[in-house]
Short mmCIF file of N, CA, C and O and ligand atoms in Angstrom, two decimals:
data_model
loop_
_atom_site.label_atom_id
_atom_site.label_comp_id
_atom_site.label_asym_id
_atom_site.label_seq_id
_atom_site.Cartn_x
_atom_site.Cartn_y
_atom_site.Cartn_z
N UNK A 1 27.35 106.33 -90.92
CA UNK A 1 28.27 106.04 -89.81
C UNK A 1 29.49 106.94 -89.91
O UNK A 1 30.11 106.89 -90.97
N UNK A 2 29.85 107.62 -89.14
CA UNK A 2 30.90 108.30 -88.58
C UNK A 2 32.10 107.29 -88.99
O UNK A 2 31.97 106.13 -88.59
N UNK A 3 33.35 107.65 -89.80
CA UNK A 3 34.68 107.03 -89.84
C UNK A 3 35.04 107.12 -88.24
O UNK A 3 35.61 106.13 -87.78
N UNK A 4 34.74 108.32 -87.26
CA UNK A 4 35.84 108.11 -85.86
C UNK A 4 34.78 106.84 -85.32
O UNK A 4 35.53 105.93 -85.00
N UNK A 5 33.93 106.59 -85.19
CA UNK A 5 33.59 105.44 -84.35
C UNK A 5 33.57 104.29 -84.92
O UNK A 5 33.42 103.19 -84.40
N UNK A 6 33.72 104.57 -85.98
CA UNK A 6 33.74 102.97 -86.93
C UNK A 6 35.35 102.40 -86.55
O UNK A 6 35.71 101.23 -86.54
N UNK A 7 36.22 103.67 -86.23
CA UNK A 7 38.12 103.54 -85.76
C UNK A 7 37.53 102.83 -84.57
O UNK A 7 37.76 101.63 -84.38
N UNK A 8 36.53 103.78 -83.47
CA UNK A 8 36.60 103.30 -81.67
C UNK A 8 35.96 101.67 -81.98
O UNK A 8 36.59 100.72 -81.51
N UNK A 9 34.96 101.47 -82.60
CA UNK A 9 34.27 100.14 -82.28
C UNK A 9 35.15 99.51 -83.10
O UNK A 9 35.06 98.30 -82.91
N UNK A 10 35.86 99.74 -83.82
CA UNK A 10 37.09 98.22 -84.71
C UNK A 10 38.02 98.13 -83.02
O UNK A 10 38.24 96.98 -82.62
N UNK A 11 38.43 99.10 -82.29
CA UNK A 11 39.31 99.14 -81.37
C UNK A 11 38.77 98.23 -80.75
O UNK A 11 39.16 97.07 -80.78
N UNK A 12 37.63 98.72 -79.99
CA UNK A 12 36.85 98.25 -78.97
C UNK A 12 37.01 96.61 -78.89
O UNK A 12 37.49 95.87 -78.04
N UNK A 13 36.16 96.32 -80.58
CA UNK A 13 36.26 95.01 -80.52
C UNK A 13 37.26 94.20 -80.68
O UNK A 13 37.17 92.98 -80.53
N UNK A 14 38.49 94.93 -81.05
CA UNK A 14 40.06 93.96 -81.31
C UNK A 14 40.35 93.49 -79.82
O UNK A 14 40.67 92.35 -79.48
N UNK A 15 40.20 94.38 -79.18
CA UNK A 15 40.39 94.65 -77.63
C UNK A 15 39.64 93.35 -76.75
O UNK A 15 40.10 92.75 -75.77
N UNK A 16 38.08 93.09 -77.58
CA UNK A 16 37.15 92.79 -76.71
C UNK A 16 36.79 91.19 -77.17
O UNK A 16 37.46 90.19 -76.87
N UNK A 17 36.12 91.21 -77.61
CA UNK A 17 35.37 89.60 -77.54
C UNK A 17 35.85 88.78 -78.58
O UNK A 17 36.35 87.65 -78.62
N UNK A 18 35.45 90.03 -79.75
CA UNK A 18 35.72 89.35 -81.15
C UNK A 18 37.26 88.99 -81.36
O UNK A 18 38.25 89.50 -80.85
N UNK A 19 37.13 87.79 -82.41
CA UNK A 19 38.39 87.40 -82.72
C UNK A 19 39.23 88.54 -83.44
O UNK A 19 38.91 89.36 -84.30
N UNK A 20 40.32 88.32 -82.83
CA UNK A 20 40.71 89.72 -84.11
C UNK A 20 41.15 89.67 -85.52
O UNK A 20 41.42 90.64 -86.22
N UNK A 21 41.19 88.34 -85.87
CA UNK A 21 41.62 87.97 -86.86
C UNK A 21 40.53 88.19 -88.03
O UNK A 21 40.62 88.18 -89.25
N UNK A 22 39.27 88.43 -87.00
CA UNK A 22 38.35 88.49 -87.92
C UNK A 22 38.05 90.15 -88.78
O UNK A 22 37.40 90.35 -89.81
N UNK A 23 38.88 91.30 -87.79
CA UNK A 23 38.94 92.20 -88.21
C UNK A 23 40.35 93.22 -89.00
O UNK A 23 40.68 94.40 -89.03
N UNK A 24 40.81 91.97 -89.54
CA UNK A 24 42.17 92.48 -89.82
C UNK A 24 41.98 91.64 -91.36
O UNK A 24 43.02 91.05 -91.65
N UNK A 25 41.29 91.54 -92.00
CA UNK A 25 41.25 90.98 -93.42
C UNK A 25 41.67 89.49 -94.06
O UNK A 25 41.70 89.11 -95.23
N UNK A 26 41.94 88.86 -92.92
CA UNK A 26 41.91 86.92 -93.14
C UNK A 26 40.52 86.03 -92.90
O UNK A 26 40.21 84.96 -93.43
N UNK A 27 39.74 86.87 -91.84
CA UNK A 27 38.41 86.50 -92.44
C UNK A 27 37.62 87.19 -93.23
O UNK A 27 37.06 87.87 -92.37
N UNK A 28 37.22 87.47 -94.08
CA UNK A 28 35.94 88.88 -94.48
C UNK A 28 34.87 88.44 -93.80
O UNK A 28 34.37 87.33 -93.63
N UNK A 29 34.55 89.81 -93.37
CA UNK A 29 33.77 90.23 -92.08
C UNK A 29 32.65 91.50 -92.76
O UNK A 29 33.04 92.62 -93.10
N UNK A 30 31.47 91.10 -92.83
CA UNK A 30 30.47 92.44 -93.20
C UNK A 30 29.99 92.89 -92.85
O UNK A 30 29.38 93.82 -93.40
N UNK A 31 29.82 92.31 -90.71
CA UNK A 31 29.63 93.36 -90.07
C UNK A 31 28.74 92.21 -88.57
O UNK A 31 28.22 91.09 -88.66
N UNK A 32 28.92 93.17 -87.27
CA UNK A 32 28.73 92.38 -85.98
C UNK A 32 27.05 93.34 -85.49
O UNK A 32 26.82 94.52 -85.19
N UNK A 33 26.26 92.20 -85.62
CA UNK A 33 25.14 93.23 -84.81
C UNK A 33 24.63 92.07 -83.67
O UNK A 33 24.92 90.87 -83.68
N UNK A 34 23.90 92.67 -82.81
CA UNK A 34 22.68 91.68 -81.61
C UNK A 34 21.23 92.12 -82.12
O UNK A 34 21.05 93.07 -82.88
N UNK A 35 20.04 91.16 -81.52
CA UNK A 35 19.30 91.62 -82.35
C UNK A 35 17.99 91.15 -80.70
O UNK A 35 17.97 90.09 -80.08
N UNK A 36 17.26 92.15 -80.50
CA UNK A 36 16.29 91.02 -79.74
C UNK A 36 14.49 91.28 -80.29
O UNK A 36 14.14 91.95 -81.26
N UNK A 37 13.77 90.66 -79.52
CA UNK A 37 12.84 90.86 -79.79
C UNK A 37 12.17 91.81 -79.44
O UNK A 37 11.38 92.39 -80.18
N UNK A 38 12.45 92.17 -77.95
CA UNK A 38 12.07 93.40 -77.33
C UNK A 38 12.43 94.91 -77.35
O UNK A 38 13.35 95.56 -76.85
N UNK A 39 11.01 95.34 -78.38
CA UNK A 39 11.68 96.65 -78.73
C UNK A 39 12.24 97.78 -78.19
O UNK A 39 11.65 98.84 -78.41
N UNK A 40 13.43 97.79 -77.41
CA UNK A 40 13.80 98.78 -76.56
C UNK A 40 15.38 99.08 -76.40
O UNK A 40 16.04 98.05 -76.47
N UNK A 41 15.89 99.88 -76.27
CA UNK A 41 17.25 100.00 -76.23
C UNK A 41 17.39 100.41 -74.69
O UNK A 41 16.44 100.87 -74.05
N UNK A 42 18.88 100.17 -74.06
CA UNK A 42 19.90 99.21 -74.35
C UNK A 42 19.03 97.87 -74.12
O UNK A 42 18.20 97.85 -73.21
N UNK A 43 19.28 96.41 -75.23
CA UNK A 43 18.66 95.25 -75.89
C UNK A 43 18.18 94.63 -74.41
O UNK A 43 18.71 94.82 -73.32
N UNK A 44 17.25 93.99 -74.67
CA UNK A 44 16.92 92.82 -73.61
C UNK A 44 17.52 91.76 -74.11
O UNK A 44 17.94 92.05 -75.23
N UNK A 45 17.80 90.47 -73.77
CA UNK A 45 18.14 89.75 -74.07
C UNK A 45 18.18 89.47 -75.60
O UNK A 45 17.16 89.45 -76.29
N UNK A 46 19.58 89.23 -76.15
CA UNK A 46 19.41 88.90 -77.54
C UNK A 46 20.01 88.21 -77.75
O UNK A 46 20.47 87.49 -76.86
N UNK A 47 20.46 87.99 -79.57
CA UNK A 47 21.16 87.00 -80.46
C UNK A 47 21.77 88.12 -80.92
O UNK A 47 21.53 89.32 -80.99
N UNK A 48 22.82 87.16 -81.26
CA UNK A 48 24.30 87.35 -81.74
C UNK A 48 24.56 87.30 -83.21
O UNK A 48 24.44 86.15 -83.64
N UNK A 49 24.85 88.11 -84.02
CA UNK A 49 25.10 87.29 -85.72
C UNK A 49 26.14 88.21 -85.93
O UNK A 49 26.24 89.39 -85.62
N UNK A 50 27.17 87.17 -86.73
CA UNK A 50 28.50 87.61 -87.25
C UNK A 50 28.35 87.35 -88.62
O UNK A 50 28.18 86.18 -88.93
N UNK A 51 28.39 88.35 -89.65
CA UNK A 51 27.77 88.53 -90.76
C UNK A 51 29.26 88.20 -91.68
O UNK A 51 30.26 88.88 -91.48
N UNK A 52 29.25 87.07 -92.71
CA UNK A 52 30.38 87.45 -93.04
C UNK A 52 30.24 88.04 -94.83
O UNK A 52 29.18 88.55 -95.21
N UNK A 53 31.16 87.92 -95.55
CA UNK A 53 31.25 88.48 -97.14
C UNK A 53 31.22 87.09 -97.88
O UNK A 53 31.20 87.02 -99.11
N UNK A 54 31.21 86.27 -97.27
CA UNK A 54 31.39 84.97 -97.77
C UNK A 54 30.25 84.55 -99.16
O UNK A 54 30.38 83.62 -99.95
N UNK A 55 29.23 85.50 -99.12
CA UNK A 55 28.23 85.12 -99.69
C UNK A 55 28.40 85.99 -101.19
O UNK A 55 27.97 85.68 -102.31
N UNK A 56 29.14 87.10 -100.78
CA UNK A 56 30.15 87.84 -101.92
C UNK A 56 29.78 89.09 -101.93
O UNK A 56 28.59 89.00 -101.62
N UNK A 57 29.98 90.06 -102.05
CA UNK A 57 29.69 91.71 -101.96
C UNK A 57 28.80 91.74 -102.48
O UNK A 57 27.88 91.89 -101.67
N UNK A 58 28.30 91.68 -103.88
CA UNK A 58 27.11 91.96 -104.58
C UNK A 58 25.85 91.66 -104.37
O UNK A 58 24.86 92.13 -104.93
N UNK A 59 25.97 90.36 -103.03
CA UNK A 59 24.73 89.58 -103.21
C UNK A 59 23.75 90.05 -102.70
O UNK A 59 24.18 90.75 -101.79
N UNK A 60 22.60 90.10 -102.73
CA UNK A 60 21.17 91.30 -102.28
C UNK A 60 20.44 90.06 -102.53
O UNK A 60 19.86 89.81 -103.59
N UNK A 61 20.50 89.13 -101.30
CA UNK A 61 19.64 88.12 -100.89
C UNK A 61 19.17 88.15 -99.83
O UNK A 61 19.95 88.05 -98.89
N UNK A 62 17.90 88.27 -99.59
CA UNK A 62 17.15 88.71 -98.74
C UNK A 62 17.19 87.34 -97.61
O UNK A 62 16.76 86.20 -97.76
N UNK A 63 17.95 88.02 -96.39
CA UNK A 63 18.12 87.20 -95.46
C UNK A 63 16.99 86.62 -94.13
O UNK A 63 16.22 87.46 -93.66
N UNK A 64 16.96 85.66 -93.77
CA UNK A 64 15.43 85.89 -92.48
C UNK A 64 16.60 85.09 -91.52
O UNK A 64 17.79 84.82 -91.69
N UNK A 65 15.77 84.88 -90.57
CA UNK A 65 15.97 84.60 -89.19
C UNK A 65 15.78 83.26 -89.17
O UNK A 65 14.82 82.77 -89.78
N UNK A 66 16.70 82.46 -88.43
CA UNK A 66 15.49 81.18 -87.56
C UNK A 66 14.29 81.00 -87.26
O UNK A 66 13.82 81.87 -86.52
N UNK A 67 13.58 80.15 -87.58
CA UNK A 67 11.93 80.52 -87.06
C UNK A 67 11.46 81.37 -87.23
O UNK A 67 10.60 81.83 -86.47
N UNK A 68 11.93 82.02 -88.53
CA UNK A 68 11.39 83.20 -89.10
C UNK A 68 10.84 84.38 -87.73
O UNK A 68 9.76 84.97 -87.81
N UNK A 69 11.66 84.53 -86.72
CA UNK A 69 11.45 85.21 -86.07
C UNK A 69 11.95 86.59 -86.06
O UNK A 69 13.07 86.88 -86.49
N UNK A 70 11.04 87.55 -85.51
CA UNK A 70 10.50 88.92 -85.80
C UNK A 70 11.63 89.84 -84.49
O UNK A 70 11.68 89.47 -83.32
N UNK A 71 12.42 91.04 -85.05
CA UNK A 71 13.15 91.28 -84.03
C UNK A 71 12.61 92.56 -83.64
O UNK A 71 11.96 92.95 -84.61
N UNK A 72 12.55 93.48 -82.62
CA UNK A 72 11.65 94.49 -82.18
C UNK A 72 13.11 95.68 -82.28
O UNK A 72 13.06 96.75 -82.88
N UNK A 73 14.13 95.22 -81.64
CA UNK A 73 15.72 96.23 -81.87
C UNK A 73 17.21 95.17 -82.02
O UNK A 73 17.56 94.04 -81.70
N UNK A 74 17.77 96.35 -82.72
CA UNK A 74 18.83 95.71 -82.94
C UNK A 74 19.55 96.92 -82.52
O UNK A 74 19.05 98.04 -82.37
N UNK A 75 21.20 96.45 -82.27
CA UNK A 75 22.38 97.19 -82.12
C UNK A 75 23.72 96.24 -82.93
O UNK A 75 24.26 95.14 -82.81
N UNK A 76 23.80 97.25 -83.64
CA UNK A 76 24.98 97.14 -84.63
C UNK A 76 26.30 97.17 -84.21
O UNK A 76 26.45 98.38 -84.06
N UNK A 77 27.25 96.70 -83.94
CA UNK A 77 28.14 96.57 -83.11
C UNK A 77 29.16 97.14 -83.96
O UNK A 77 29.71 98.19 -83.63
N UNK A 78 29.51 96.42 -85.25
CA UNK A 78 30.47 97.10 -86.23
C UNK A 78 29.41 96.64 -87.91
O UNK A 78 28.55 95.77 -88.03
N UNK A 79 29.94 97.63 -88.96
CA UNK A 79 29.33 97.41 -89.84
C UNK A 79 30.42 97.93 -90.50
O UNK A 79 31.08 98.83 -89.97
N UNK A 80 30.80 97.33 -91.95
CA UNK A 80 31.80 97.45 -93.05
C UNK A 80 31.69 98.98 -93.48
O UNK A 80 30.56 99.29 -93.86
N UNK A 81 32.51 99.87 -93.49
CA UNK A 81 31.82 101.09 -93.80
C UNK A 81 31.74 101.07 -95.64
O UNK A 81 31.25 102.00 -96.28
N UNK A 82 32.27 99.96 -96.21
CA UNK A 82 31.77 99.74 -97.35
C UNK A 82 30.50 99.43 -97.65
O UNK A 82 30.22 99.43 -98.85
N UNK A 83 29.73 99.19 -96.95
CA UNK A 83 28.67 98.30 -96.95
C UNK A 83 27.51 98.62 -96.04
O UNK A 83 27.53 98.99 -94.87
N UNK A 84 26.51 98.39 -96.85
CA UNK A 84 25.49 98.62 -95.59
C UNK A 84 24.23 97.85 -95.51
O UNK A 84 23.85 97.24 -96.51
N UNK A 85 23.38 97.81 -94.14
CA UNK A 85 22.68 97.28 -94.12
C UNK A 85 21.38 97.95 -93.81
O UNK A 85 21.16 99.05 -93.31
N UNK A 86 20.52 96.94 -94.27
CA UNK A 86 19.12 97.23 -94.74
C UNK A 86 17.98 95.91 -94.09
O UNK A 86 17.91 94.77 -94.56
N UNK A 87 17.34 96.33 -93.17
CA UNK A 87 16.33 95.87 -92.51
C UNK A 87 14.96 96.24 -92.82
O UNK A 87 14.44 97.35 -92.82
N UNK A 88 14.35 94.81 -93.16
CA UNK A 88 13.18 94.82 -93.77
C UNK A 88 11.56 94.49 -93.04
O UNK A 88 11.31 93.40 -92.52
N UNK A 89 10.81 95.33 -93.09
CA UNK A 89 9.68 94.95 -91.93
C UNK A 89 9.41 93.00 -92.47
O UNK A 89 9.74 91.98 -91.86
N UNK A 90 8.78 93.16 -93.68
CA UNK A 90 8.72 91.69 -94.33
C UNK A 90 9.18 90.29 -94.42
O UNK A 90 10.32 90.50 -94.84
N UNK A 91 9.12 89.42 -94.35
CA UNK A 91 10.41 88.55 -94.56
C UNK A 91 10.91 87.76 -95.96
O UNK A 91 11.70 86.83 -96.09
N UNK A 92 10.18 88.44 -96.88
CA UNK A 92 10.68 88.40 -98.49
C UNK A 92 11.13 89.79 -98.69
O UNK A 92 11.19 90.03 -99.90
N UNK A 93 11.48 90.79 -97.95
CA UNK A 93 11.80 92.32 -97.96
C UNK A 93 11.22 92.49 -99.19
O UNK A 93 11.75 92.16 -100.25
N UNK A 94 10.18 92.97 -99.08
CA UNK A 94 9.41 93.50 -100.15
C UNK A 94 8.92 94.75 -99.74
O UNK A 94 7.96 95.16 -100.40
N UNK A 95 9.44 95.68 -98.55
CA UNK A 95 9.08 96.23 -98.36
C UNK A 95 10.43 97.49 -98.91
O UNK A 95 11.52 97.09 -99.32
N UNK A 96 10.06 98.99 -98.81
CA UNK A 96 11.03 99.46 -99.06
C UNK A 96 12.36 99.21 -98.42
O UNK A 96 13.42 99.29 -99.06
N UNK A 97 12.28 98.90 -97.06
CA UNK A 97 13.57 98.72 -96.31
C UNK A 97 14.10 100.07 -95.26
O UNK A 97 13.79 101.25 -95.36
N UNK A 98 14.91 99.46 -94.34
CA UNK A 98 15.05 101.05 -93.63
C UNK A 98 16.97 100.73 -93.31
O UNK A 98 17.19 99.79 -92.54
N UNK A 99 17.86 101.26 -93.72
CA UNK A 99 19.34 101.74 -93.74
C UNK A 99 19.62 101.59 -92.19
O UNK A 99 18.91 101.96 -91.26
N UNK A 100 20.69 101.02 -92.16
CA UNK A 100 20.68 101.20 -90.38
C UNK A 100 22.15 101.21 -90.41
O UNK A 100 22.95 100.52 -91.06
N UNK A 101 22.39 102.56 -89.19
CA UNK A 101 23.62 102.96 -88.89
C UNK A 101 23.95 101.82 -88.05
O UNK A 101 23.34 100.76 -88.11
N UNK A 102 25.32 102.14 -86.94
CA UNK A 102 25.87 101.49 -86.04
C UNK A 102 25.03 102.16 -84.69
O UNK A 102 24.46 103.25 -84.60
N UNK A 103 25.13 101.35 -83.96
CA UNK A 103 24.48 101.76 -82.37
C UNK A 103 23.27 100.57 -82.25
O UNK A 103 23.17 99.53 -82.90
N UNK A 104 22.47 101.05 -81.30
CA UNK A 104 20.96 100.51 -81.13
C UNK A 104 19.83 101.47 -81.51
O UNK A 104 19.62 102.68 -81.46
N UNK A 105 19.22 100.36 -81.91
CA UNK A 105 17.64 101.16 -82.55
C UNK A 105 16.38 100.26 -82.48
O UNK A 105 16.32 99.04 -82.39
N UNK A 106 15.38 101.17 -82.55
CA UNK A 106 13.60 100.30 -82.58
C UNK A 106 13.74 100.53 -84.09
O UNK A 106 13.96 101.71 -84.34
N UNK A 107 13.66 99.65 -85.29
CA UNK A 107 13.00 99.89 -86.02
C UNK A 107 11.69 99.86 -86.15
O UNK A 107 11.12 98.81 -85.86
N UNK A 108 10.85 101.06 -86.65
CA UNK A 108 9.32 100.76 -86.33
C UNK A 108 9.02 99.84 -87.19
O UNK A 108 9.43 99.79 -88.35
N UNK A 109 8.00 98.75 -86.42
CA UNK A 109 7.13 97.90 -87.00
C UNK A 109 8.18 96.30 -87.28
O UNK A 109 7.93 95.26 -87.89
N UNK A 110 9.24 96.72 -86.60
CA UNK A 110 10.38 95.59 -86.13
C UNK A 110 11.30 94.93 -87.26
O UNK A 110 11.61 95.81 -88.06
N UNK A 111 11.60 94.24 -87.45
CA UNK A 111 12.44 93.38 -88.81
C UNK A 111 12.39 92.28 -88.94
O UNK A 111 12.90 91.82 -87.92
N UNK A 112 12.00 91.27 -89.74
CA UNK A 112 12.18 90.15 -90.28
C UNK A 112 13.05 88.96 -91.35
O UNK A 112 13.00 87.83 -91.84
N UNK A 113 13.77 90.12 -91.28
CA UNK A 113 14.55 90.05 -92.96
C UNK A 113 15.58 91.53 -92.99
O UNK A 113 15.38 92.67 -92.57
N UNK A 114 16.80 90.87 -93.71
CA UNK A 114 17.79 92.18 -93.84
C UNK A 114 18.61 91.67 -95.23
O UNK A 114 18.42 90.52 -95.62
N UNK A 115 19.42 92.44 -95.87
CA UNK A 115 20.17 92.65 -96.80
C UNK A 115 21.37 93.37 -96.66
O UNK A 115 21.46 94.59 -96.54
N UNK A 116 22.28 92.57 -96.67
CA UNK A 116 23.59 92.94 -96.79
C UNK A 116 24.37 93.51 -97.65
O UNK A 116 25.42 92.90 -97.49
N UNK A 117 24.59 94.55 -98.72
CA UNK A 117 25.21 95.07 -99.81
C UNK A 117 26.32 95.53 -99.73
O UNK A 117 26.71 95.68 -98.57
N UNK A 118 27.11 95.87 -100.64
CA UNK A 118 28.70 96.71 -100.45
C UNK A 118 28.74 97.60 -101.85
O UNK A 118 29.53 97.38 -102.77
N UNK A 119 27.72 98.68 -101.85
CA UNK A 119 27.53 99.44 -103.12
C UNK A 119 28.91 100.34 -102.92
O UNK A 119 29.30 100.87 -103.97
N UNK A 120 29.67 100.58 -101.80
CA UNK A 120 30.69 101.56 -101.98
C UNK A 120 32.09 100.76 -101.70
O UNK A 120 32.96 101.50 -101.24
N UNK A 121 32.48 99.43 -101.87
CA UNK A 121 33.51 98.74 -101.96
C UNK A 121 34.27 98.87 -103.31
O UNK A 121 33.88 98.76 -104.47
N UNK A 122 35.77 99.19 -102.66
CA UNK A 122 37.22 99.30 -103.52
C UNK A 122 38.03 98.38 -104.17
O UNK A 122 38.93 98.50 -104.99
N UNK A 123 37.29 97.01 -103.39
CA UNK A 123 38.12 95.71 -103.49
C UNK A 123 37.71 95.32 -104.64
O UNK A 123 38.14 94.27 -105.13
C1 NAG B 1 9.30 81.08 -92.85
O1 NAG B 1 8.68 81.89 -93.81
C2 NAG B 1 8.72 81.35 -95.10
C3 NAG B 1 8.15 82.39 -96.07
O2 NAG B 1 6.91 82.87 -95.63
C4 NAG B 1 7.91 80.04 -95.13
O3 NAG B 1 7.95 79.48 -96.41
C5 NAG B 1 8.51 79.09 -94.11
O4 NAG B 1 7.73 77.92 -94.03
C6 NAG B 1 8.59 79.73 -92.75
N1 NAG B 1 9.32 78.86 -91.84
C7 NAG B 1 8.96 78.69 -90.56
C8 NAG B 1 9.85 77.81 -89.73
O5 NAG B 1 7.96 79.21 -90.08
#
């Protein structure tokens, strides 16, 4: 991820929906994506997840969905540039995993499961 758009989408969203409190360091925040089932960009109808640190930087617990349901694209709205995320075809991510920038994307063969890490955090 680019530092200038990681500046425009913190703007964007202070500006926009999100709370801003959530991006100014009183909540920890690890990152805003949508997710749908239909693999196509810009999303068809999706879900919403506000990812927080709450679970603690280090933790590499392989996350699933409700109803263990299968997402076809996602768009990353903001992501910690400490931190990154990792979308897993599997839903025990047992698979290698695929890195995902900010924007929208098809991951091939879709996602079931993701991992949240902060291998380059200062705090
Ligand atoms: C979700 O998948 C897990 C692991 O395969 C399984 O144990 C669980 O029963 C599934 N839950 C639902 C709601 O399908």
């Amino acid at each position: 991820m680019q530092p200038t758009s990681a500046l425009l989408t913190l703007t964007a969203l202070a500006a926009g929906t999100v709370n801003a409190a959530a991006l100014t360091g009183r909540v920890p925040l690890m990152g805003i994506f949508r997710a749908s089932t239909v693999a196509q960009c810009p999303l068809e109808a999706s879900d919403f997840y506000q990812i927080g640190l709450s679970l603690g930087p280090d933790d590499t617990s392989c996350r699933t969905f409700y109803n263990n349901i299968t997402y076809g694209a996602i768009n990353v709205e903001y992501w910690h540039p400490q931190c990154v995320l990792v979308l897993f075809n599997t839903i025990d991510c047992s698979d290698d995993g695929m890195a995902s920038g900010t924007g929208c994307w098809s991951p091939p063969g879709g996602f079931q499961a993701y991992k949240g890490t902060c291998p380059y955090r200062t705090w």
